[in-house]
Structure formats: structure tokens, C-alpha cells
PDB file of N, CA and C in Angstrom:
ATOM      1  N   MET A   1      -6.222  -0.128  17.751  1.00 75.00           N
ATOM      2  CA  MET A   1      -7.644  -0.113  17.695  1.00 75.00           C
ATOM      3  C   MET A   1      -8.272   0.717  16.966  1.00 75.00           C
ATOM      4  N   GLN A   2      -8.015   2.043  17.082  1.00 78.00           N
ATOM      5  CA  GLN A   2      -8.582   3.123  16.592  1.00 78.00           C
ATOM      6  C   GLN A   2      -8.519   2.950  14.778  1.00 78.00           C
ATOM      7  N   MET A   3      -7.104   2.461  14.492  1.00 81.00           N
ATOM      8  CA  MET A   3      -6.958   2.143  13.040  1.00 81.00           C
ATOM      9  C   MET A   3      -7.623   1.313  12.655  1.00 81.00           C
ATOM     10  N   ALA A   4      -8.285   0.039  13.270  1.00 82.00           N
ATOM     11  CA  ALA A   4      -9.146  -0.780  12.774  1.00 82.00           C
ATOM     12  C   ALA A   4     -10.439  -0.332  12.675  1.00 82.00           C
ATOM     13  N   SER A   5     -10.894   0.495  13.684  1.00 81.00           N
ATOM     14  CA  SER A   5     -12.334   1.091  13.647  1.00 81.00           C
ATOM     15  C   SER A   5     -12.326   1.923  12.484  1.00 81.00           C
ATOM     16  N   LEU A   6     -11.314   2.847  12.013  1.00 79.00           N
ATOM     17  CA  LEU A   6     -11.410   3.702  10.883  1.00 79.00           C
ATOM     18  C   LEU A   6     -11.662   2.936   9.725  1.00 79.00           C
ATOM     19  N   ILE A   7     -10.814   1.754   9.654  1.00 76.00           N
ATOM     20  CA  ILE A   7     -10.992   0.782   8.561  1.00 76.00           C
ATOM     21  C   ILE A   7     -12.247   0.156   8.280  1.00 76.00           C
ATOM     22  N   ASN A   8     -12.805  -0.191   9.398  1.00 79.00           N
ATOM     23  CA  ASN A   8     -14.172  -0.746   9.205  1.00 79.00           C
ATOM     24  C   ASN A   8     -15.299   0.463   8.886  1.00 79.00           C
ATOM     25  N   GLN A   9     -15.165   1.640   9.498  1.00 81.00           N
ATOM     26  CA  GLN A   9     -16.197   2.492   9.093  1.00 81.00           C
ATOM     27  C   GLN A   9     -16.290   2.823   7.505  1.00 81.00           C
ATOM     28  N   LEU A  10     -14.735   2.806   7.075  1.00 80.00           N
ATOM     29  CA  LEU A  10     -14.653   3.144   5.730  1.00 80.00           C
ATOM     30  C   LEU A  10     -15.383   2.041   4.724  1.00 80.00           C
ATOM     31  N   MET A  11     -15.336   0.748   5.352  1.00 77.00           N
ATOM     32  CA  MET A  11     -15.738  -0.340   4.516  1.00 77.00           C
ATOM     33  C   MET A  11     -17.355  -0.388   4.612  1.00 77.00           C
ATOM     34  N   VAL A  12     -17.876   0.081   5.724  1.00 76.00           N
ATOM     35  CA  VAL A  12     -19.249   0.146   6.123  1.00 76.00           C
ATOM     36  C   VAL A  12     -19.996   0.998   5.175  1.00 76.00           C
ATOM     37  N   LYS A  13     -19.341   2.410   5.149  1.00 77.00           N
ATOM     38  CA  LYS A  13     -19.577   3.449   4.352  1.00 77.00           C
ATOM     39  C   LYS A  13     -19.383   3.186   2.756  1.00 77.00           C
ATOM     40  N   THR A  14     -18.381   2.468   2.167  1.00 76.00           N
ATOM     41  CA  THR A  14     -18.257   1.908   1.011  1.00 76.00           C
ATOM     42  C   THR A  14     -19.460   0.927   0.618  1.00 76.00           C
ATOM     43  N   VAL A  15     -19.823   0.056   1.334  1.00 75.00           N
ATOM     44  CA  VAL A  15     -20.731  -0.936   1.029  1.00 75.00           C
ATOM     45  C   VAL A  15     -22.077  -0.158   0.880  1.00 75.00           C
ATOM     46  N   LYS A  16     -22.377   0.563   1.992  1.00 74.00           N
ATOM     47  CA  LYS A  16     -23.724   1.496   1.778  1.00 74.00           C
ATOM     48  C   LYS A  16     -23.765   2.440   0.565  1.00 74.00           C
ATOM     49  N   PHE A  17     -22.613   3.050   0.127  1.00 70.00           N
ATOM     50  CA  PHE A  17     -22.612   3.920  -1.049  1.00 70.00           C
ATOM     51  C   PHE A  17     -22.952   3.187  -2.293  1.00 70.00           C
ATOM     52  N   GLN A  18     -22.021   1.894  -2.326  1.00 71.00           N
ATOM     53  CA  GLN A  18     -22.164   1.214  -3.457  1.00 71.00           C
ATOM     54  C   GLN A  18     -23.662   0.691  -3.686  1.00 71.00           C
ATOM     55  N   GLU A  19     -24.394   0.565  -2.290  1.00 71.00           N
ATOM     56  CA  GLU A  19     -25.857   0.035  -2.688  1.00 71.00           C
ATOM     57  C   GLU A  19     -26.753   1.228  -3.035  1.00 71.00           C
ATOM     58  N   THR A  20     -26.468   2.458  -2.583  1.00 71.00           N
ATOM     59  CA  THR A  20     -27.457   3.445  -3.032  1.00 71.00           C
ATOM     60  C   THR A  20     -26.925   4.134  -4.237  1.00 71.00           C
ATOM     61  N   TYR A  21     -25.831   4.732  -4.347  1.00 69.00           N
ATOM     62  CA  TYR A  21     -25.508   5.488  -5.449  1.00 69.00           C
ATOM     63  C   TYR A  21     -25.189   4.963  -6.847  1.00 69.00           C
ATOM     64  N   LEU A  22     -24.592   3.933  -6.603  1.00 66.00           N
ATOM     65  CA  LEU A  22     -24.453   3.059  -7.784  1.00 66.00           C
ATOM     66  C   LEU A  22     -25.665   2.347  -8.612  1.00 66.00           C
ATOM     67  N   ARG A  23     -26.641   2.525  -7.732  1.00 72.00           N
ATOM     68  CA  ARG A  23     -27.806   1.925  -8.496  1.00 72.00           C
ATOM     69  C   ARG A  23     -28.091   2.745 -10.084  1.00 72.00           C
ATOM     70  N   GLY A  24     -28.300   3.988  -9.562  1.00 69.00           N
ATOM     71  CA  GLY A  24     -28.595   4.671 -10.413  1.00 69.00           C
ATOM     72  C   GLY A  24     -27.874   5.007 -11.889  1.00 69.00           C
ATOM     73  N   LYS A  25     -28.316   5.827 -12.822  1.00 71.00           N
ATOM     74  CA  LYS A  25     -27.733   5.781 -14.265  1.00 71.00           C
ATOM     75  C   LYS A  25     -26.704   7.204 -14.029  1.00 71.00           C
ATOM     76  N   ASN A  26     -25.703   6.990 -14.972  1.00 70.00           N
ATOM     77  CA  ASN A  26     -24.953   8.056 -15.235  1.00 70.00           C
ATOM     78  C   ASN A  26     -24.281   8.725 -14.136  1.00 70.00           C
ATOM     79  N   HIS A  27     -23.438   7.732 -13.381  1.00 71.00           N
ATOM     80  CA  HIS A  27     -22.801   8.023 -12.207  1.00 71.00           C
ATOM     81  C   HIS A  27     -21.528   7.947 -12.795  1.00 71.00           C
ATOM     82  N   LYS A  28     -20.299   8.126 -11.741  1.00 75.00           N
ATOM     83  CA  LYS A  28     -19.014   7.903 -11.805  1.00 75.00           C
ATOM     84  C   LYS A  28     -18.649   6.667 -11.399  1.00 75.00           C
ATOM     85  N   THR A  29     -17.630   5.787 -11.725  1.00 77.00           N
ATOM     86  CA  THR A  29     -17.184   4.794 -11.306  1.00 77.00           C
ATOM     87  C   THR A  29     -16.605   4.705  -9.909  1.00 77.00           C
ATOM     88  N   LEU A  30     -16.732   4.041  -9.093  1.00 74.00           N
ATOM     89  CA  LEU A  30     -16.209   4.019  -7.935  1.00 74.00           C
ATOM     90  C   LEU A  30     -14.734   4.138  -7.891  1.00 74.00           C
ATOM     91  N   LYS A  31     -13.866   3.375  -8.846  1.00 82.00           N
ATOM     92  CA  LYS A  31     -12.506   3.844  -9.097  1.00 82.00           C
ATOM     93  C   LYS A  31     -12.353   5.313  -9.180  1.00 82.00           C
ATOM     94  N   SER A  32     -13.247   5.991 -10.142  1.00 80.00           N
ATOM     95  CA  SER A  32     -12.610   7.487 -10.295  1.00 80.00           C
ATOM     96  C   SER A  32     -13.257   8.355  -9.158  1.00 80.00           C
ATOM     97  N   LEU A  33     -13.986   7.773  -8.474  1.00 78.00           N
ATOM     98  CA  LEU A  33     -14.525   8.798  -7.293  1.00 78.00           C
ATOM     99  C   LEU A  33     -13.292   8.436  -6.216  1.00 78.00           C
ATOM    100  N   TRP A  34     -12.665   7.377  -5.978  1.00 83.00           N
ATOM    101  CA  TRP A  34     -11.551   7.338  -5.280  1.00 83.00           C
ATOM    102  C   TRP A  34     -10.083   7.777  -5.743  1.00 83.00           C
ATOM    103  N   LYS A  35      -9.989   8.018  -6.880  1.00 87.00           N
ATOM    104  CA  LYS A  35      -8.887   8.718  -7.398  1.00 87.00           C
ATOM    105  C   LYS A  35      -9.168  10.359  -7.345  1.00 87.00           C
ATOM    106  N   ASP A  36     -10.474  10.362  -7.175  1.00 84.00           N
ATOM    107  CA  ASP A  36     -10.767  12.116  -7.154  1.00 84.00           C
ATOM    108  C   ASP A  36     -10.423  12.191  -5.411  1.00 84.00           C
ATOM    109  N   LEU A  37     -10.850  11.537  -4.618  1.00 83.00           N
ATOM    110  CA  LEU A  37     -10.626  11.692  -3.124  1.00 83.00           C
ATOM    111  C   LEU A  37      -8.939  11.432  -2.935  1.00 83.00           C
ATOM    112  N   ILE A  38      -8.410  10.591  -3.451  1.00 86.00           N
ATOM    113  CA  ILE A  38      -6.994  10.818  -3.038  1.00 86.00           C
ATOM    114  C   ILE A  38      -6.181  11.989  -3.913  1.00 86.00           C
ATOM    115  N   ALA A  39      -6.608  12.411  -4.900  1.00 87.00           N
ATOM    116  CA  ALA A  39      -6.097  13.945  -5.371  1.00 87.00           C
ATOM    117  C   ALA A  39      -6.537  14.807  -4.365  1.00 87.00           C
ATOM    118  N   ALA A  40      -7.765  14.920  -4.154  1.00 83.00           N
ATOM    119  CA  ALA A  40      -7.995  15.813  -3.053  1.00 83.00           C
ATOM    120  C   ALA A  40      -7.248  16.153  -1.694  1.00 83.00           C
ATOM    121  N   MET A  41      -7.171  14.978  -1.330  1.00 80.00           N
ATOM    122  CA  MET A  41      -5.982  14.637  -0.194  1.00 80.00           C
ATOM    123  C   MET A  41      -4.766  15.271  -0.119  1.00 80.00           C
ATOM    124  N   GLN A  42      -4.103  14.784  -1.504  1.00 83.00           N
ATOM    125  CA  GLN A  42      -2.835  15.001  -2.019  1.00 83.00           C
ATOM    126  C   GLN A  42      -2.674  16.775  -2.050  1.00 83.00           C
ATOM    127  N   TRP A  43      -3.476  17.265  -2.553  1.00 83.00           N
ATOM    128  CA  TRP A  43      -3.816  18.649  -2.711  1.00 83.00           C
ATOM    129  C   TRP A  43      -3.797  19.471  -1.660  1.00 83.00           C
ATOM    130  N   GLY A  44      -4.475  19.072  -0.505  1.00 76.00           N
ATOM    131  CA  GLY A  44      -4.937  19.752   0.715  1.00 76.00           C
ATOM    132  C   GLY A  44      -3.453  19.788   1.621  1.00 76.00           C
ATOM    133  N   GLU A  45      -3.548  21.246   2.349  1.00 74.00           N
ATOM    134  CA  GLU A  45      -2.224  21.443   3.025  1.00 74.00           C
ATOM    135  C   GLU A  45      -2.652  20.888   4.722  1.00 74.00           C
ATOM    136  N   TYR A  46      -1.659  20.314   5.170  1.00 68.00           N
ATOM    137  CA  TYR A  46      -2.032  19.594   6.355  1.00 68.00           C
ATOM    138  C   TYR A  46      -0.889  20.352   7.518  1.00 68.00           C
ATOM    139  N   SER A  47      -1.542  20.576   8.532  1.00 70.00           N
ATOM    140  CA  SER A  47      -0.468  20.923   9.549  1.00 70.00           C
ATOM    141  C   SER A  47      -0.438  20.252  11.056  1.00 70.00           C
ATOM    142  N   GLU A  48       0.273  19.794  11.870  1.00 71.00           N
ATOM    143  CA  GLU A  48       0.423  19.101  12.706  1.00 71.00           C
ATOM    144  C   GLU A  48       0.058  19.933  14.000  1.00 71.00           C
ATOM    145  N   LEU A  49      -0.778  19.341  14.732  1.00 68.00           N
ATOM    146  CA  LEU A  49      -1.006  20.217  16.250  1.00 68.00           C
ATOM    147  C   LEU A  49      -0.694  19.271  17.260  1.00 68.00           C
ATOM    148  N   LEU A  50       0.280  19.424  17.931  1.00 60.00           N
ATOM    149  CA  LEU A  50       0.886  18.833  18.960  1.00 60.00           C
ATOM    150  C   LEU A  50       1.091  19.554  20.251  1.00 60.00           C
TER     151      LEU A  50
END
């Protein structure tokens, strides 16, 4: 249930982002922004807290 909620939130945020940010000129493409986000997550260090 939590995973479904997370996916829904990401989709809603993506749609809102597309409607506002991508209207302007001289912006990065949505694909390049996702690549940057993935690269940042791969670069970061994570630790488990249990």
C-alpha cells in the first residue's frame, strides 16, 4: 500500500512539474532531469537503520 502511494505521489508531482516547468523556454528535458536524479541517487551513500 505504501509503495502504491509513493508511485501515485511521484506521478502527480511529475504531471504538475510538466505543467509548470516545461512551459518555459531553455529548460532541460524531462528525460535528462530523470537521468540526473538517478545519477544523484547512485552517487549517494545510504545506511540501513534497523
